[in-house]
Amino acid sequence: MSEGLKASVVEMFRGKSCGDKKMFYVRDITRWFPGEDRHAIQNILKELIDEEVLRYWSSGSTTFIMLAEFFPKEEGPCSP
Amino acid sequence: MAESKTPLLDQLEGGKWPSFVKDIKQAAEKKPMAEDLLQQLELSYKDRIGHWKHGGIVGVKGYGSGVIGRYSDRPDLFPNVQAFHTMRVNHPTGWFYKTDALRHLCDVWDKHGSGLMNMHGSTGDAILLGTTTDHIQPCFDDLTEAGFDLGGSGSALRTPSACVGPGRCEWACIDSLDICYNVTMSFQDKIHRPMFPYKFKIKVSACPNDCVASIARADFSVIGTWKGDIRIDQGEVEAYAASGLDIQKEVCDLCPTKCMELDGKKIKIYNKDCTRCMHCINLMPKALRQGEEKGATILVGGKAPILQGALLSWVIVPFMKLEPPYEELKDLVLRIQDWWDEYGKSRERLGELIKRLGMRVFLRAVGLPAVPQMVKAPRTNPYVFFWPEDIKKEVK
Ligand code: HEM
Ligand code: HEM
Ligand code: SF4
Ligand code: SF4
């Protein structure tokens, strides 16, 4: 697998996460790379999730992917 | 007697039927979590609004599904349900448990969660309701040790399910249990690591009675069926008549295609017109048996309403022989998922995508021929199946 492509996936995530929107559908992510094979991007996503660079976020019915650093902190009575 | 703290919920205990309120109250005697659940639910009834926030958390290490995060939006009032996550456990195929396995499952949940479970959710899984974030991993470890695994959630292949089929039922035309288990084991990655546009469900019923309602609830439905004539034991037909069954009224008149005839005491079936609905066989199991050649009908596109309305599955393969290792079946699943994964919009189910792009496009993409059984209803336009070059070939 191409390390270059993997790096550009992370780079793309950083660029796209500048605004308020931090969570993306897999479908959106594969569309960021129109020239690349969808499956290759999906495999890279799985690797990056294993490496804890990215994280899944799920409502239960739908799944998103986001940079791990933006994953919401555990909420509770003590959190602001 | 002290005044009840849950007057609204108490009303739900009033009917003749079993009440989940009673169950939660029972659990609340042991678990503060269940007590807070009760109180928060009472508040929801009062405020007429749900007090749950959608999570984010997805599972244990290596998994992207199986845990559904839920948090209370009033942790100030109900600290014990501040986090109340659901764990979906892949049920044994056909829901066959030995009692010691069930006990073990309950023990694990008493240790790590609220003690409340839902046997089973509509996807099929055993649903363990309510645990905290720090208990998820240890609970998973204990479940694994007991031989259980998490099921699917989110944009993943959901836990496949099947009717009890040959395990108990004489009407099974296929081994629904083995097919479901085989599919589950083959597609582990798709269950645990969501990469689809949305959920995808596979359900297997071993005959057209469709006890898992795969036609209404699965994107990919496998329904057992037969070829050849329904086998008739005329002696047993007479016995049914003698025992008081009105065969003309109850059986023949209710045959959806009117392909049965009572000729004196004998029954005649015009098998070419039979749609294999099972009605007659259900009513006279001793007299009528399915045809000898067994297989399955494959349908796609069923779903409940969320973004768009409900859809029933649509026949795409009228008859497929199903024998282990089911390569033809799994290959078809993969081709369909790949097409959907490529063209589906986020949160678009397979059935909706087929409606949007057309059955013709779908069939060409997955390499299936158009056949008459695909016409859902006469007089909806049959021309949709033909490509211009097909028409040129026909009209010489
Ligand atoms: C004297 C002239 C015509 C007569 C007697 C006639 C008669 C009919 C009849 C009996 C039907 C079947 C209705 C049904 O099954 O409910 C029909 C359907 C139809 N007709 Fe005509 N028609 C005539 C002219 C036309 C013209 C000029 C057009 C188009 C420019 C047309 C387009 C259609 C279409 C599209 C259908 C529906 C076909 C379908 O259900 O798939 N007809 N016509
Ligand atoms: C305000 C104008 C129109 C209205 C309200 C209207 C309404 C309808 C309705 C309710 C149907 C039946 C749909 C169904 O069976 O589910 C229909 C069918 C049809 N209409 Fe119209 N229509 C209009 C104008 C037109 C025009 C201008 C044409 C052709 C030039 C046309 C051609 C047809 C044809 C060919 C069908 C049959 C389609 C099929 O069976 O596949 N309609 N229309
Ligand atoms: S779907 Fe058919 S085979 Fe399966 S349990 Fe129901 S009646 Fe029996
Ligand atoms: S299975 Fe259904 S369609 Fe076929 S003969 Fe019996 S009642 Fe009629």
PDB file of C-alpha atoms in Angstrom, chain B residues 173-176 178-180 182-183 186 204 222 292-296 298 319-331:
ATOM      1  CA  CYS B 173     -36.329 -26.056   1.952  1.00  0.00           C
ATOM      2  CA  ILE B 174     -32.797 -24.912   2.720  1.00  0.00           C
ATOM      3  CA  ASP B 175     -30.464 -25.078   5.700  1.00  0.00           C
ATOM      4  CA  SER B 176     -31.135 -21.526   6.873  1.00  0.00           C
ATOM      5  CA  ASP B 178     -25.910 -23.161   8.138  1.00  0.00           C
ATOM      6  CA  ILE B 179     -26.280 -20.473   5.468  1.00  0.00           C
ATOM      7  CA  CYS B 180     -26.644 -17.733   8.070  1.00  0.00           C
ATOM      8  CA  ASN B 182     -21.539 -19.347   7.006  1.00  0.00           C
ATOM      9  CA  VAL B 183     -22.384 -15.839   5.797  1.00  0.00           C
ATOM     10  CA  SER B 186     -17.345 -15.108   5.944  1.00  0.00           C
ATOM     11  CA  VAL B 204     -32.589 -16.154   5.626  1.00  0.00           C
ATOM     12  CA  VAL B 222     -32.959 -15.458   1.002  1.00  0.00           C
ATOM     13  CA  GLU B 292     -38.988 -32.256  -4.379  1.00  0.00           C
ATOM     14  CA  GLU B 293     -36.344 -29.945  -5.809  1.00  0.00           C
ATOM     15  CA  LYS B 294     -35.326 -27.425  -3.161  1.00  0.00           C
ATOM     16  CA  GLY B 295     -33.521 -24.097  -3.362  1.00  0.00           C
ATOM     17  CA  ALA B 296     -34.074 -20.439  -2.613  1.00  0.00           C
ATOM     18  CA  ILE B 298     -33.162 -14.261  -3.743  1.00  0.00           C
ATOM     19  CA  PHE B 319     -34.342 -20.041  -7.955  1.00  0.00           C
ATOM     20  CA  MET B 320     -30.830 -20.697  -6.695  1.00  0.00           C
ATOM     21  CA  LYS B 321     -29.570 -24.045  -5.445  1.00  0.00           C
ATOM     22  CA  LEU B 322     -27.918 -23.536  -2.073  1.00  0.00           C
ATOM     23  CA  GLU B 323     -25.270 -25.942  -0.954  1.00  0.00           C
ATOM     24  CA  PRO B 324     -22.154 -25.320   1.145  1.00  0.00           C
ATOM     25  CA  PRO B 325     -19.920 -23.393   0.822  1.00  0.00           C
ATOM     26  CA  TYR B 326     -22.555 -21.132  -0.826  1.00  0.00           C
ATOM     27  CA  GLU B 327     -20.044 -19.424  -3.117  1.00  0.00           C
ATOM     28  CA  GLU B 328     -22.652 -18.364  -5.696  1.00  0.00           C
ATOM     29  CA  LEU B 329     -24.711 -16.693  -2.983  1.00  0.00           C
ATOM     30  CA  LYS B 330     -21.805 -14.913  -1.302  1.00  0.00           C
ATOM     31  CA  ASP B 331     -20.413 -13.830  -4.634  1.00  0.00           C
TER      32      ASP B 331
END
